[in-house]
Protein backbone atom coordinates (compact mmCIF):
# COMPACT_ATOMS: atom_id res chain seq x y z
CA UNK A 1 0.00 0.00 0.00
CA UNK A 2 1.48 3.32 -1.08
CA UNK A 3 1.13 6.14 1.45
CA UNK A 4 0.20 9.71 0.59
CA UNK A 5 2.46 12.55 1.59
CA UNK A 6 1.51 14.05 4.97
CA UNK A 7 -0.72 17.12 4.90
CA UNK A 8 1.82 18.95 7.10
CA UNK A 9 4.22 19.23 4.16
CA UNK A 10 1.74 21.13 2.06
CA UNK A 11 1.44 24.86 2.51
CA UNK A 12 -1.89 26.06 3.90
CA UNK A 13 -3.49 29.47 4.36
CA UNK A 14 -6.64 30.80 6.04
CA UNK A 15 -8.68 33.48 4.32
CA UNK A 16 -12.13 34.83 3.47
CA UNK A 17 -14.11 33.87 0.36
CA UNK A 18 -14.62 37.05 -1.68
CA UNK A 19 -16.27 35.44 -4.73
CA UNK A 20 -18.21 32.19 -5.12
CA UNK A 21 -19.85 32.80 -8.49
CA UNK A 22 -18.08 30.00 -10.37
CA UNK A 23 -18.89 26.31 -10.28
CA UNK A 24 -16.62 24.48 -7.80
CA UNK A 25 -14.22 27.45 -7.62
CA UNK A 26 -13.92 30.21 -5.04
CA UNK A 27 -11.65 33.23 -4.77
CA UNK A 28 -10.06 33.48 -1.32
CA UNK A 29 -8.46 36.68 0.04
CA UNK A 30 -5.59 36.07 2.47
CA UNK A 31 -4.25 38.93 4.59
CA UNK A 32 -0.71 39.13 5.92
CA UNK A 33 1.21 41.74 7.89
CA UNK A 34 4.44 43.14 6.41
CA UNK A 35 6.85 45.58 7.97
CA UNK A 36 7.84 48.55 5.79
CA UNK A 37 11.61 48.51 5.13
CA UNK A 38 12.24 52.20 5.69
CA UNK A 39 9.51 53.37 8.06
CA UNK A 40 9.14 50.14 10.08
CA UNK A 41 5.34 50.49 10.11
CA UNK A 42 3.29 47.29 9.87
CA UNK A 43 1.19 47.23 6.69
CA UNK A 44 -1.68 44.88 5.86
CA UNK A 45 -1.29 43.18 2.45
CA UNK A 46 -3.93 41.07 0.72
CA UNK A 47 -3.38 38.28 -1.81
CA UNK A 48 -6.14 36.44 -3.66
CA UNK A 49 -6.05 32.76 -4.58
CA UNK A 50 -8.41 30.70 -6.71
CA UNK A 51 -9.27 27.44 -4.98
CA UNK A 52 -11.18 24.30 -5.93
CA UNK A 53 -14.25 23.98 -3.71
CA UNK A 54 -16.08 20.69 -3.11
CA UNK A 55 -17.26 21.79 0.37
CA UNK A 56 -19.77 24.40 -0.82
CA UNK A 57 -18.21 27.56 0.62
CA UNK A 58 -20.11 30.81 0.15
CA UNK A 59 -19.07 34.45 0.03
CA UNK A 60 -17.96 35.68 3.47
CA UNK A 61 -17.00 32.24 4.81
CA UNK A 62 -13.58 31.84 6.45
CA UNK A 63 -11.84 28.83 4.85
CA UNK A 64 -8.53 26.96 5.05
CA UNK A 65 -6.93 26.30 1.65
CA UNK A 66 -4.17 23.77 0.95
CA UNK A 67 -1.63 23.72 -1.86
CA UNK A 68 -2.25 21.17 -4.63
CA UNK A 69 -1.15 20.25 -8.11
CA UNK A 70 -2.19 22.67 -10.88
CA UNK A 71 -5.90 22.13 -11.55
CA UNK A 72 -6.25 24.83 -14.23
CA UNK A 73 -4.42 27.90 -15.48
CA UNK A 74 -4.87 29.86 -12.22
CA UNK A 75 -6.11 27.23 -9.73
CA UNK A 76 -3.42 25.67 -7.48
CA UNK A 77 -5.26 25.48 -4.16
CA UNK A 78 -8.06 23.32 -2.71
CA UNK A 79 -10.51 24.26 0.06
CA UNK A 80 -9.61 21.96 2.96
CA UNK A 81 -12.19 23.10 5.52
CA UNK A 82 -14.73 25.80 6.22
CA UNK A 83 -13.46 27.35 9.46
CA UNK A 84 -16.40 29.72 10.05
CA UNK A 85 -19.62 30.33 8.17
CA UNK A 86 -20.60 33.87 7.17
CA UNK A 87 -23.33 35.46 9.23
CA UNK A 88 -26.45 36.13 7.16
CA UNK A 89 -28.66 39.07 8.06
CA UNK A 90 -32.41 38.66 7.76
CA UNK A 91 -32.54 41.53 5.25
CA UNK A 92 -30.05 39.81 2.90
CA UNK A 93 -31.69 36.39 2.97
CA UNK A 94 -34.99 37.55 1.43
CA UNK A 95 -35.09 38.72 -2.18
CA UNK A 96 -36.20 42.29 -2.81
CA UNK A 97 -39.79 42.55 -4.06
CA UNK A 98 -40.70 45.48 -6.28
CA UNK A 99 -44.32 46.62 -6.38
CSV table of N, CA and C in Angstrom, one decimal:
chain,number,residue,atom,x,y,z
A,1,UNK,N,0.8,-1.2,0.0
A,1,UNK,CA,0.0,0.0,0.0
A,1,UNK,C,0.9,1.2,0.0
A,2,UNK,N,0.7,2.1,-1.0
A,2,UNK,CA,1.5,3.3,-1.1
A,2,UNK,C,0.8,4.4,-0.2
A,3,UNK,N,1.6,5.1,0.6
A,3,UNK,CA,1.1,6.1,1.4
A,3,UNK,C,1.2,7.5,0.8
A,4,UNK,N,0.2,8.3,1.1
A,4,UNK,CA,0.2,9.7,0.6
A,4,UNK,C,1.2,10.5,1.4
A,5,UNK,N,1.6,11.7,0.8
A,5,UNK,CA,2.5,12.5,1.6
A,5,UNK,C,1.6,13.2,2.7
A,6,UNK,N,2.3,13.5,3.9
A,6,UNK,CA,1.5,14.0,5.0
A,6,UNK,C,1.0,15.5,4.6
A,7,UNK,N,-0.1,15.8,5.2
A,7,UNK,CA,-0.7,17.1,4.9
A,7,UNK,C,0.1,18.2,5.5
A,8,UNK,N,1.0,17.9,6.5
A,8,UNK,CA,1.8,18.9,7.1
A,8,UNK,C,2.9,19.5,6.1
A,9,UNK,N,3.2,18.8,5.1
A,9,UNK,CA,4.2,19.2,4.2
A,9,UNK,C,3.7,20.2,3.2
A,10,UNK,N,2.4,20.2,3.0
A,10,UNK,CA,1.7,21.1,2.1
A,10,UNK,C,1.5,22.5,2.7
A,11,UNK,N,1.7,23.5,2.0
A,11,UNK,CA,1.4,24.9,2.5
A,11,UNK,C,-0.1,25.1,2.7
A,12,UNK,N,-0.5,25.8,3.7
A,12,UNK,CA,-1.9,26.1,3.9
A,12,UNK,C,-2.0,27.5,4.3
A,13,UNK,N,-3.2,28.1,4.0
A,13,UNK,CA,-3.5,29.5,4.4
A,13,UNK,C,-4.9,29.6,4.8
A,14,UNK,N,-5.3,30.6,5.6
A,14,UNK,CA,-6.6,30.8,6.0
A,14,UNK,C,-7.0,32.2,5.5
A,15,UNK,N,-8.2,32.2,4.9
A,15,UNK,CA,-8.7,33.5,4.3
A,15,UNK,C,-10.2,33.5,4.2
A,16,UNK,N,-10.7,34.6,3.6
A,16,UNK,CA,-12.1,34.8,3.5
A,16,UNK,C,-12.5,34.7,2.0
A,17,UNK,N,-13.6,34.0,1.7
A,17,UNK,CA,-14.1,33.9,0.4
A,17,UNK,C,-14.7,35.2,-0.1
A,18,UNK,N,-14.1,35.8,-1.2
A,18,UNK,CA,-14.6,37.0,-1.7
A,18,UNK,C,-15.5,36.9,-2.9
A,19,UNK,N,-15.4,35.7,-3.6
A,19,UNK,CA,-16.3,35.4,-4.7
A,19,UNK,C,-16.5,34.0,-4.8
A,20,UNK,N,-17.8,33.6,-5.0
A,20,UNK,CA,-18.2,32.2,-5.1
A,20,UNK,C,-19.2,32.0,-6.3
A,21,UNK,N,-18.9,32.8,-7.4
A,21,UNK,CA,-19.9,32.8,-8.5
A,21,UNK,C,-19.6,31.7,-9.5
A,22,UNK,N,-18.4,31.1,-9.4
A,22,UNK,CA,-18.1,30.0,-10.4
A,22,UNK,C,-18.5,28.6,-9.8
A,23,UNK,N,-18.5,27.7,-10.7
A,23,UNK,CA,-18.9,26.3,-10.3
A,23,UNK,C,-17.6,25.6,-9.7
A,24,UNK,N,-17.7,25.2,-8.5
A,24,UNK,CA,-16.6,24.5,-7.8
A,24,UNK,C,-15.3,25.3,-7.7
A,25,UNK,N,-15.4,26.6,-7.8
A,25,UNK,CA,-14.2,27.4,-7.6
A,25,UNK,C,-14.6,28.6,-6.8
A,26,UNK,N,-13.7,29.0,-5.8
A,26,UNK,CA,-13.9,30.2,-5.0
A,26,UNK,C,-12.6,31.0,-5.1
A,27,UNK,N,-12.8,32.3,-4.9
A,27,UNK,CA,-11.7,33.2,-4.8
A,27,UNK,C,-11.5,33.6,-3.3
A,28,UNK,N,-10.3,33.3,-2.7
A,28,UNK,CA,-10.1,33.5,-1.3
A,28,UNK,C,-9.0,34.6,-1.1
A,29,UNK,N,-9.4,35.6,-0.3
A,29,UNK,CA,-8.5,36.7,0.0
A,29,UNK,C,-7.7,36.3,1.3
A,30,UNK,N,-6.4,36.4,1.3
A,30,UNK,CA,-5.6,36.1,2.5
A,30,UNK,C,-4.8,37.3,2.8
A,31,UNK,N,-5.0,37.7,4.1
A,31,UNK,CA,-4.2,38.9,4.6
A,31,UNK,C,-3.0,38.5,5.3
A,32,UNK,N,-1.9,39.3,5.2
A,32,UNK,CA,-0.7,39.1,5.9
A,32,UNK,C,-0.2,40.5,6.3
A,33,UNK,N,0.6,40.5,7.4
A,33,UNK,CA,1.2,41.7,7.9
A,33,UNK,C,2.7,41.8,7.5
A,34,UNK,N,3.1,42.9,6.9
A,34,UNK,CA,4.4,43.1,6.4
A,34,UNK,C,5.0,44.4,7.0
A,35,UNK,N,6.2,44.4,7.4
A,35,UNK,CA,6.9,45.6,8.0
A,35,UNK,C,7.5,46.4,6.9
A,36,UNK,N,7.2,47.7,6.8
A,36,UNK,CA,7.8,48.5,5.8
A,36,UNK,C,9.3,48.7,6.1
A,37,UNK,N,10.2,48.5,5.0
A,37,UNK,CA,11.6,48.5,5.1
A,37,UNK,C,12.2,49.8,5.7
A,38,UNK,N,11.7,50.9,5.3
A,38,UNK,CA,12.2,52.2,5.7
A,38,UNK,C,11.6,52.7,7.0
A,39,UNK,N,10.2,52.7,7.0
A,39,UNK,CA,9.5,53.4,8.1
A,39,UNK,C,9.2,52.4,9.2
A,40,UNK,N,9.3,51.1,9.0
A,40,UNK,CA,9.1,50.1,10.1
A,40,UNK,C,7.7,50.1,10.6
A,41,UNK,N,6.8,50.6,9.8
A,41,UNK,CA,5.3,50.5,10.1
A,41,UNK,C,4.8,49.2,9.6
A,42,UNK,N,3.9,48.5,10.3
A,42,UNK,CA,3.3,47.3,9.9
A,42,UNK,C,2.1,47.6,8.9
A,43,UNK,N,2.2,47.0,7.7
A,43,UNK,CA,1.2,47.2,6.7
A,43,UNK,C,0.4,45.9,6.4
A,44,UNK,N,-0.9,46.0,6.2
A,44,UNK,CA,-1.7,44.9,5.9
A,44,UNK,C,-1.7,44.7,4.3
A,45,UNK,N,-1.3,43.5,3.9
A,45,UNK,CA,-1.3,43.2,2.4
A,45,UNK,C,-2.3,42.0,2.2
A,46,UNK,N,-3.0,42.1,1.1
A,46,UNK,CA,-3.9,41.1,0.7
A,46,UNK,C,-3.5,40.4,-0.6
A,47,UNK,N,-3.6,39.1,-0.6
A,47,UNK,CA,-3.4,38.3,-1.8
A,47,UNK,C,-4.6,37.5,-2.1
A,48,UNK,N,-5.0,37.3,-3.3
A,48,UNK,CA,-6.1,36.4,-3.7
A,48,UNK,C,-5.7,35.2,-4.3
A,49,UNK,N,-6.4,34.1,-4.0
A,49,UNK,CA,-6.0,32.8,-4.6
A,49,UNK,C,-7.3,32.1,-5.1
A,50,UNK,N,-7.3,31.5,-6.2
A,50,UNK,CA,-8.4,30.7,-6.7
A,50,UNK,C,-8.3,29.3,-6.2
A,51,UNK,N,-9.3,28.8,-5.6
A,51,UNK,CA,-9.3,27.4,-5.0
A,51,UNK,C,-10.4,26.6,-5.4
A,52,UNK,N,-10.1,25.3,-5.6
A,52,UNK,CA,-11.2,24.3,-5.9
A,52,UNK,C,-12.0,24.0,-4.7
A,53,UNK,N,-13.4,24.1,-4.9
A,53,UNK,CA,-14.2,24.0,-3.7
A,53,UNK,C,-15.3,22.9,-3.9
A,54,UNK,N,-15.1,21.8,-3.2
A,54,UNK,CA,-16.1,20.7,-3.1
A,54,UNK,C,-16.9,20.8,-1.9
A,55,UNK,N,-16.6,21.7,-0.9
A,55,UNK,CA,-17.3,21.8,0.4
A,55,UNK,C,-18.5,22.7,0.3
A,56,UNK,N,-18.6,23.5,-0.7
A,56,UNK,CA,-19.8,24.4,-0.8
A,56,UNK,C,-19.6,25.7,0.0
A,57,UNK,N,-18.4,26.3,-0.1
A,57,UNK,CA,-18.2,27.6,0.6
A,57,UNK,C,-18.9,28.7,-0.1
A,58,UNK,N,-19.4,29.7,0.7
A,58,UNK,CA,-20.1,30.8,0.2
A,58,UNK,C,-19.3,32.1,0.5
A,59,UNK,N,-19.7,33.2,-0.2
A,59,UNK,CA,-19.1,34.4,0.0
A,59,UNK,C,-19.1,34.8,1.5
A,60,UNK,N,-18.0,35.3,2.1
A,60,UNK,CA,-18.0,35.7,3.5
A,60,UNK,C,-17.5,34.6,4.4
A,61,UNK,N,-17.5,33.3,4.0
A,61,UNK,CA,-17.0,32.2,4.8
A,61,UNK,C,-15.5,32.3,5.0
A,62,UNK,N,-15.0,32.0,6.2
A,62,UNK,CA,-13.6,31.8,6.4
A,62,UNK,C,-13.2,30.4,6.2
A,63,UNK,N,-12.2,30.2,5.3
A,63,UNK,CA,-11.8,28.8,4.8
A,63,UNK,C,-10.3,28.6,5.0
A,64,UNK,N,-9.9,27.3,5.1
A,64,UNK,CA,-8.5,27.0,5.1
A,64,UNK,C,-8.3,26.3,3.7
A,65,UNK,N,-7.3,26.8,3.0
A,65,UNK,CA,-6.9,26.3,1.7
A,65,UNK,C,-5.6,25.6,1.7
A,66,UNK,N,-5.4,24.6,0.9
A,66,UNK,CA,-4.2,23.8,1.0
A,66,UNK,C,-3.6,23.7,-0.5
A,67,UNK,N,-2.3,23.8,-0.6
A,67,UNK,CA,-1.6,23.7,-1.9
A,67,UNK,C,-1.9,22.4,-2.5
A,68,UNK,N,-2.0,22.4,-3.9
A,68,UNK,CA,-2.2,21.2,-4.6
A,68,UNK,C,-1.6,21.3,-6.0
A,69,UNK,N,-1.7,20.2,-6.8
A,69,UNK,CA,-1.2,20.2,-8.1
A,69,UNK,C,-1.9,21.3,-8.9
A,70,UNK,N,-1.4,21.7,-10.1
A,70,UNK,CA,-2.2,22.7,-10.9
A,70,UNK,C,-3.5,22.0,-11.4
A,71,UNK,N,-4.6,22.6,-11.1
A,71,UNK,CA,-5.9,22.1,-11.5
A,71,UNK,C,-6.4,22.8,-12.8
A,72,UNK,N,-5.9,24.1,-13.0
A,72,UNK,CA,-6.2,24.8,-14.2
A,72,UNK,C,-5.2,25.9,-14.4
A,73,UNK,N,-5.4,26.9,-15.2
A,73,UNK,CA,-4.4,27.9,-15.5
A,73,UNK,C,-4.1,28.7,-14.2
A,74,UNK,N,-5.1,29.0,-13.4
A,74,UNK,CA,-4.9,29.9,-12.2
A,74,UNK,C,-5.2,29.2,-10.9
A,75,UNK,N,-5.7,27.9,-10.9
A,75,UNK,CA,-6.1,27.2,-9.7
A,75,UNK,C,-5.0,26.3,-9.3
A,76,UNK,N,-4.4,26.5,-8.1
A,76,UNK,CA,-3.4,25.7,-7.5
A,76,UNK,C,-3.7,25.4,-6.0
A,77,UNK,N,-4.9,25.7,-5.6
A,77,UNK,CA,-5.3,25.5,-4.2
A,77,UNK,C,-6.6,24.7,-4.1
A,78,UNK,N,-6.8,24.1,-2.9
A,78,UNK,CA,-8.1,23.3,-2.7
A,78,UNK,C,-8.6,23.7,-1.3
A,79,UNK,N,-9.9,23.9,-1.2
A,79,UNK,CA,-10.5,24.3,0.1
A,79,UNK,C,-10.5,23.0,0.9
A,80,UNK,N,-9.8,23.1,2.0
A,80,UNK,CA,-9.6,22.0,3.0
A,80,UNK,C,-10.7,21.9,4.0
A,81,UNK,N,-11.1,23.1,4.5
A,81,UNK,CA,-12.2,23.1,5.5
A,81,UNK,C,-12.8,24.5,5.6
A,82,UNK,N,-14.1,24.5,6.0
A,82,UNK,CA,-14.7,25.8,6.2
A,82,UNK,C,-14.6,26.1,7.7
A,83,UNK,N,-13.8,27.1,8.1
A,83,UNK,CA,-13.5,27.3,9.5
A,83,UNK,C,-14.7,28.0,10.1
A,84,UNK,N,-15.3,29.0,9.5
A,84,UNK,CA,-16.4,29.7,10.0
A,84,UNK,C,-17.3,30.1,8.9
A,85,UNK,N,-18.6,29.9,9.2
A,85,UNK,CA,-19.6,30.3,8.2
A,85,UNK,C,-19.9,31.8,8.3
A,86,UNK,N,-20.3,32.5,7.2
A,86,UNK,CA,-20.6,33.9,7.2
A,86,UNK,C,-21.9,34.1,7.9
A,87,UNK,N,-22.1,35.1,8.6
A,87,UNK,CA,-23.3,35.5,9.2
A,87,UNK,C,-24.2,36.1,8.2
A,88,UNK,N,-25.5,35.6,8.1
A,88,UNK,CA,-26.5,36.1,7.2
A,88,UNK,C,-27.5,37.0,7.9
A,89,UNK,N,-27.6,38.2,7.5
A,89,UNK,CA,-28.7,39.1,8.1
A,89,UNK,C,-30.0,38.7,7.5
A,90,UNK,N,-31.1,39.0,8.2
A,90,UNK,CA,-32.4,38.7,7.8
A,90,UNK,C,-32.8,39.5,6.5
A,91,UNK,N,-32.2,40.7,6.4
A,91,UNK,CA,-32.5,41.5,5.2
A,91,UNK,C,-31.9,40.9,4.0
A,92,UNK,N,-30.7,40.3,4.1
A,92,UNK,CA,-30.1,39.8,2.9
A,92,UNK,C,-30.6,38.5,2.4
A,93,UNK,N,-31.2,37.7,3.3
A,93,UNK,CA,-31.7,36.4,3.0
A,93,UNK,C,-32.9,36.4,2.1
A,94,UNK,N,-33.8,37.5,2.2
A,94,UNK,CA,-35.0,37.5,1.4
A,94,UNK,C,-34.7,38.4,0.2
A,95,UNK,N,-35.3,37.9,-1.0
A,95,UNK,CA,-35.1,38.7,-2.2
A,95,UNK,C,-35.9,40.0,-2.1
A,96,UNK,N,-35.5,41.0,-2.8
A,96,UNK,CA,-36.2,42.3,-2.8
A,96,UNK,C,-37.4,42.2,-3.7
A,97,UNK,N,-38.6,42.6,-3.3
A,97,UNK,CA,-39.8,42.5,-4.1
A,97,UNK,C,-40.2,44.0,-4.5
A,98,UNK,N,-40.3,44.2,-5.8
A,98,UNK,CA,-40.7,45.5,-6.3
A,98,UNK,C,-42.2,45.5,-6.6
A,99,UNK,N,-42.9,46.5,-6.2
A,99,UNK,CA,-44.3,46.6,-6.4
A,99,UNK,C,-44.6,47.6,-7.4
